[in-house]
């Protein structure tokens, strides 16, 4: 069996001389326009020298990957541009053209210092705290997070609960999410908190069927498992709807919505 990616698969390298958060967010926003499609994002953070740049480009060549880079150090940016052209690798410069335009408009050179958007101020620490919160209270691993959260997301599997939690965390909201499964009693905490901070996520049966089949394929499993069967999905959605109705929370249909669009609706509701 070939290890090469299929025509529907895409591998994207995010190369940065800082953490790479900006590049990954842009990639996720772009790939959402092609959902459902299997994509793999690999970060290469805190790149400091040209030997690392060379290794990243060569690896991307071997995997037919696309590179998106956010390098502010000029010689590293020049190096990745030159090497990608030599090896025929698609490489997209996210910051270079904008920095150049700003230098012309402002009339002076940029500082060329990586990571300046992560100045360690109170705002940054709030974001870090929110991300750590989202990871800790993902998928109801610890239901005590339901009472501590700013936002609680509920819904069946594959309704974007985890991606939404992380996106909202980067907007400094503490988010817990709870999967709704007919065989598992929902945590009591869901019914003791204000329903204004609970958001129900629902989805079209056919669309969820497609998403779950793609997920099973990505895991190397047969797509006829009960997890992806329409009858099972309809039963799960009906159960989730009954729980959301009992809570009396806002319900958002995430069918064909990008994570960013759903997050905007949630933030608008919370505010």
Short mmCIF file of C-alpha atoms in Angstrom, two decimals, residues 8-254:
data_model
loop_
_atom_site.label_atom_id
_atom_site.label_comp_id
_atom_site.label_asym_id
_atom_site.label_seq_id
_atom_site.Cartn_x
_atom_site.Cartn_y
_atom_site.Cartn_z
CA UNK A 8 -8.41 14.20 -1.07
CA UNK A 9 -5.73 14.29 1.64
CA UNK A 10 -3.49 17.25 2.33
CA UNK A 11 -0.52 17.74 4.62
CA UNK A 12 0.32 21.30 5.60
CA UNK A 13 3.49 22.38 7.38
CA UNK A 14 3.30 25.53 9.51
CA UNK A 15 6.85 26.87 9.80
CA UNK A 16 7.57 29.71 12.20
CA UNK A 17 10.41 31.40 14.08
CA UNK A 18 7.86 31.82 16.90
CA UNK A 19 5.17 29.48 18.24
CA UNK A 20 3.24 29.15 14.97
CA UNK A 21 -0.19 29.92 16.43
CA UNK A 22 -0.99 32.50 13.76
CA UNK A 23 -0.10 30.19 10.89
CA UNK A 24 -2.11 27.28 12.26
CA UNK A 25 -5.20 29.44 12.76
CA UNK A 26 -5.00 30.64 9.15
CA UNK A 27 -4.55 27.08 7.85
CA UNK A 28 -7.55 25.83 9.83
CA UNK A 29 -9.69 28.70 8.52
CA UNK A 30 -8.67 27.87 4.95
CA UNK A 31 -9.09 24.09 5.18
CA UNK A 32 -12.56 24.54 6.66
CA UNK A 33 -13.65 25.71 3.19
CA UNK A 34 -13.04 22.17 1.88
CA UNK A 35 -14.72 20.20 4.67
CA UNK A 36 -15.04 17.25 4.82
CA UNK A 37 -11.46 16.51 3.77
CA UNK A 38 -8.72 14.84 5.76
CA UNK A 39 -5.94 17.28 6.56
CA UNK A 40 -2.87 16.99 8.74
CA UNK A 41 -1.25 20.12 10.13
CA UNK A 42 2.32 19.86 11.40
CA UNK A 43 3.97 22.70 13.26
CA UNK A 44 7.68 23.49 13.04
CA UNK A 45 8.07 26.16 15.70
CA UNK A 46 10.92 28.40 16.87
CA UNK A 47 13.04 27.89 13.75
CA UNK A 48 16.40 29.60 14.34
CA UNK A 49 18.73 28.54 11.51
CA UNK A 50 18.87 27.74 7.82
CA UNK A 51 19.71 24.05 8.42
CA UNK A 52 16.28 23.63 10.05
CA UNK A 53 14.64 25.44 7.16
CA UNK A 54 16.37 23.08 4.73
CA UNK A 55 15.20 20.02 6.67
CA UNK A 56 11.59 21.25 6.74
CA UNK A 57 11.51 21.97 3.00
CA UNK A 58 13.09 18.61 2.13
CA UNK A 59 10.61 16.78 4.33
CA UNK A 60 7.72 18.71 2.74
CA UNK A 61 9.03 17.68 -0.68
CA UNK A 62 9.04 14.00 0.30
CA UNK A 63 5.44 14.20 1.56
CA UNK A 64 4.04 16.48 -1.15
CA UNK A 65 3.12 18.91 1.62
CA UNK A 66 2.26 22.58 1.39
CA UNK A 67 4.25 24.94 3.61
CA UNK A 68 2.74 28.04 5.18
CA UNK A 69 5.41 30.09 6.91
CA UNK A 70 5.33 32.98 9.35
CA UNK A 71 9.02 33.88 9.46
CA UNK A 72 9.90 37.46 10.38
CA UNK A 73 13.69 37.02 10.35
CA UNK A 74 14.68 38.11 6.81
CA UNK A 75 17.44 35.55 6.07
CA UNK A 76 15.19 32.67 7.15
CA UNK A 77 12.37 33.98 4.98
CA UNK A 78 14.74 34.26 2.01
CA UNK A 79 16.10 30.77 2.68
CA UNK A 80 12.71 29.03 2.72
CA UNK A 81 11.63 30.91 -0.41
CA UNK A 82 14.80 29.91 -2.30
CA UNK A 83 14.77 26.27 -1.20
CA UNK A 84 11.08 25.75 -1.90
CA UNK A 85 11.50 27.14 -5.41
CA UNK A 86 14.52 24.89 -6.02
CA UNK A 87 12.69 21.77 -4.84
CA UNK A 88 9.31 22.63 -6.34
CA UNK A 89 7.51 22.83 -3.00
CA UNK A 90 4.43 25.04 -2.65
CA UNK A 91 5.28 27.55 0.09
CA UNK A 92 3.05 30.44 1.14
CA UNK A 93 4.53 33.48 2.91
CA UNK A 94 1.88 34.74 5.31
CA UNK A 95 3.68 37.73 6.85
CA UNK A 96 6.40 38.80 4.40
CA UNK A 97 4.28 40.74 1.87
CA UNK A 98 2.31 42.48 4.62
CA UNK A 99 5.45 43.44 6.56
CA UNK A 100 6.97 44.82 3.35
CA UNK A 101 3.86 46.90 2.62
CA UNK A 102 3.80 48.24 6.20
CA UNK A 103 7.48 49.19 5.98
CA UNK A 104 6.75 51.22 2.86
CA UNK A 105 3.68 52.90 4.34
CA UNK A 106 5.19 53.60 7.78
CA UNK A 107 8.56 54.62 6.38
CA UNK A 108 10.83 52.47 8.53
CA UNK A 109 12.01 48.88 8.81
CA UNK A 110 10.22 46.37 11.02
CA UNK A 111 11.88 45.05 14.17
CA UNK A 112 12.27 41.52 12.73
CA UNK A 113 11.72 40.02 16.20
CA UNK A 114 9.72 36.77 16.43
CA UNK A 115 6.92 36.42 18.96
CA UNK A 116 6.11 40.08 19.59
CA UNK A 117 2.39 39.28 19.44
CA UNK A 118 2.88 37.09 22.52
CA UNK A 119 3.99 39.81 24.90
CA UNK A 120 3.62 38.34 28.38
CA UNK A 121 0.92 40.62 29.67
CA UNK A 122 -2.25 39.86 31.62
CA UNK A 123 -4.22 39.38 28.40
CA UNK A 124 -1.80 36.72 27.17
CA UNK A 125 -1.93 34.82 30.46
CA UNK A 126 -5.74 34.84 30.35
CA UNK A 127 -5.57 33.19 26.95
CA UNK A 128 -3.11 30.55 28.17
CA UNK A 129 -5.32 29.85 31.18
CA UNK A 130 -8.38 29.47 28.93
CA UNK A 131 -6.57 27.04 26.60
CA UNK A 132 -5.42 24.94 29.56
CA UNK A 133 -9.00 24.96 30.85
CA UNK A 134 -10.38 23.76 27.50
CA UNK A 135 -7.89 20.88 27.40
CA UNK A 136 -8.59 19.83 31.00
CA UNK A 137 -12.38 19.87 30.65
CA UNK A 138 -12.63 18.47 27.12
CA UNK A 139 -15.25 15.72 26.57
CA UNK A 140 -16.36 15.83 30.23
CA UNK A 141 -13.16 14.18 31.46
CA UNK A 142 -13.81 16.16 34.64
CA UNK A 143 -17.41 17.32 35.01
CA UNK A 144 -16.50 19.88 37.68
CA UNK A 145 -15.46 22.14 34.81
CA UNK A 146 -19.12 22.60 33.88
CA UNK A 147 -19.65 24.83 36.94
CA UNK A 148 -16.39 26.78 36.41
CA UNK A 149 -16.77 27.45 32.67
CA UNK A 150 -17.85 30.65 30.92
CA UNK A 151 -19.37 28.51 28.15
CA UNK A 152 -20.48 24.87 28.14
CA UNK A 153 -20.90 23.14 24.77
CA UNK A 154 -23.13 20.06 24.51
CA UNK A 155 -23.81 17.85 21.53
CA UNK A 156 -23.28 14.44 19.95
CA UNK A 157 -19.90 13.26 18.69
CA UNK A 158 -18.40 15.19 15.71
CA UNK A 159 -20.34 18.43 16.16
CA UNK A 160 -17.09 20.43 16.49
CA UNK A 161 -17.17 20.69 20.29
CA UNK A 162 -13.40 20.40 20.76
CA UNK A 163 -12.36 22.72 17.88
CA UNK A 164 -14.92 25.27 19.08
CA UNK A 165 -13.61 25.00 22.65
CA UNK A 166 -10.07 25.73 21.49
CA UNK A 167 -11.13 28.57 19.20
CA UNK A 168 -13.12 30.23 21.98
CA UNK A 169 -10.24 29.64 24.39
CA UNK A 170 -8.05 31.75 22.11
CA UNK A 171 -10.69 34.45 22.60
CA UNK A 172 -10.10 34.04 26.39
CA UNK A 173 -13.34 32.16 27.17
CA UNK A 174 -13.10 29.20 29.55
CA UNK A 175 -15.00 26.43 27.76
CA UNK A 176 -16.04 22.95 28.88
CA UNK A 177 -17.72 20.53 26.54
CA UNK A 178 -19.94 17.55 27.25
CA UNK A 179 -20.74 14.78 24.75
CA UNK A 180 -24.35 13.62 24.75
CA UNK A 181 -24.63 9.85 24.36
CA UNK A 182 -27.91 7.95 24.91
CA UNK A 183 -26.19 5.27 27.00
CA UNK A 184 -24.51 7.76 29.35
CA UNK A 185 -26.37 9.92 31.87
CA UNK A 186 -25.43 13.61 31.41
CA UNK A 187 -23.72 15.22 34.41
CA UNK A 188 -26.04 16.75 37.00
CA UNK A 189 -24.05 19.99 36.80
CA UNK A 190 -25.60 20.70 33.37
CA UNK A 191 -28.97 21.26 35.02
CA UNK A 192 -27.73 23.30 37.98
CA UNK A 193 -25.96 26.12 36.09
CA UNK A 194 -27.51 29.03 34.22
CA UNK A 195 -28.85 27.84 30.86
CA UNK A 196 -27.58 31.06 29.28
CA UNK A 197 -24.03 29.74 29.26
CA UNK A 198 -24.95 26.32 27.82
CA UNK A 199 -24.84 26.04 24.03
CA UNK A 200 -26.37 23.05 22.29
CA UNK A 201 -24.82 21.96 18.99
CA UNK A 202 -26.93 20.02 16.51
CA UNK A 203 -26.34 18.90 12.94
CA UNK A 204 -28.10 17.45 9.90
CA UNK A 205 -28.30 13.63 9.93
CA UNK A 206 -26.94 13.17 6.42
CA UNK A 207 -24.09 15.62 6.96
CA UNK A 208 -23.09 13.94 10.23
CA UNK A 209 -23.20 10.57 8.50
CA UNK A 210 -20.67 11.83 5.92
CA UNK A 211 -18.41 13.32 8.61
CA UNK A 212 -18.42 10.17 10.72
CA UNK A 213 -17.66 7.95 7.72
CA UNK A 214 -14.70 10.15 6.87
CA UNK A 215 -13.53 9.95 10.48
CA UNK A 216 -13.68 6.15 10.45
CA UNK A 217 -11.74 6.03 7.17
CA UNK A 218 -9.06 8.33 8.64
CA UNK A 219 -8.73 5.89 11.55
CA UNK A 220 -8.44 2.94 9.15
CA UNK A 221 -11.78 1.50 10.25
CA UNK A 222 -14.71 0.30 8.08
CA UNK A 223 -17.26 3.02 7.43
CA UNK A 224 -20.22 0.69 8.10
CA UNK A 225 -19.72 0.70 11.88
CA UNK A 226 -22.83 1.54 13.93
CA UNK A 227 -21.18 4.87 14.83
CA UNK A 228 -21.88 6.09 11.28
CA UNK A 229 -25.23 4.40 10.67
CA UNK A 230 -28.12 6.85 9.97
CA UNK A 231 -30.42 5.05 12.43
CA UNK A 232 -27.86 5.40 15.23
CA UNK A 233 -27.23 9.04 14.35
CA UNK A 234 -30.95 9.86 14.37
CA UNK A 235 -31.33 8.23 17.79
CA UNK A 236 -28.37 10.21 19.17
CA UNK A 237 -29.67 13.50 17.76
CA UNK A 238 -33.16 12.89 19.16
CA UNK A 239 -31.67 12.15 22.58
CA UNK A 240 -29.46 15.26 22.43
CA UNK A 241 -32.45 17.38 21.41
CA UNK A 242 -34.40 16.15 24.46
CA UNK A 243 -31.51 17.06 26.79
CA UNK A 244 -31.12 20.53 25.24
CA UNK A 245 -34.87 21.11 25.55
CA UNK A 246 -34.71 20.07 29.21
CA UNK A 247 -31.85 22.54 29.81
CA UNK A 248 -33.60 25.28 27.82
CA UNK A 249 -30.37 26.39 26.16
CA UNK A 250 -29.59 28.08 22.86
CA UNK A 251 -29.21 25.49 20.06
CA UNK A 252 -27.04 26.12 17.00
CA UNK A 253 -27.09 23.98 13.86
CA UNK A 254 -23.43 23.52 12.84
#
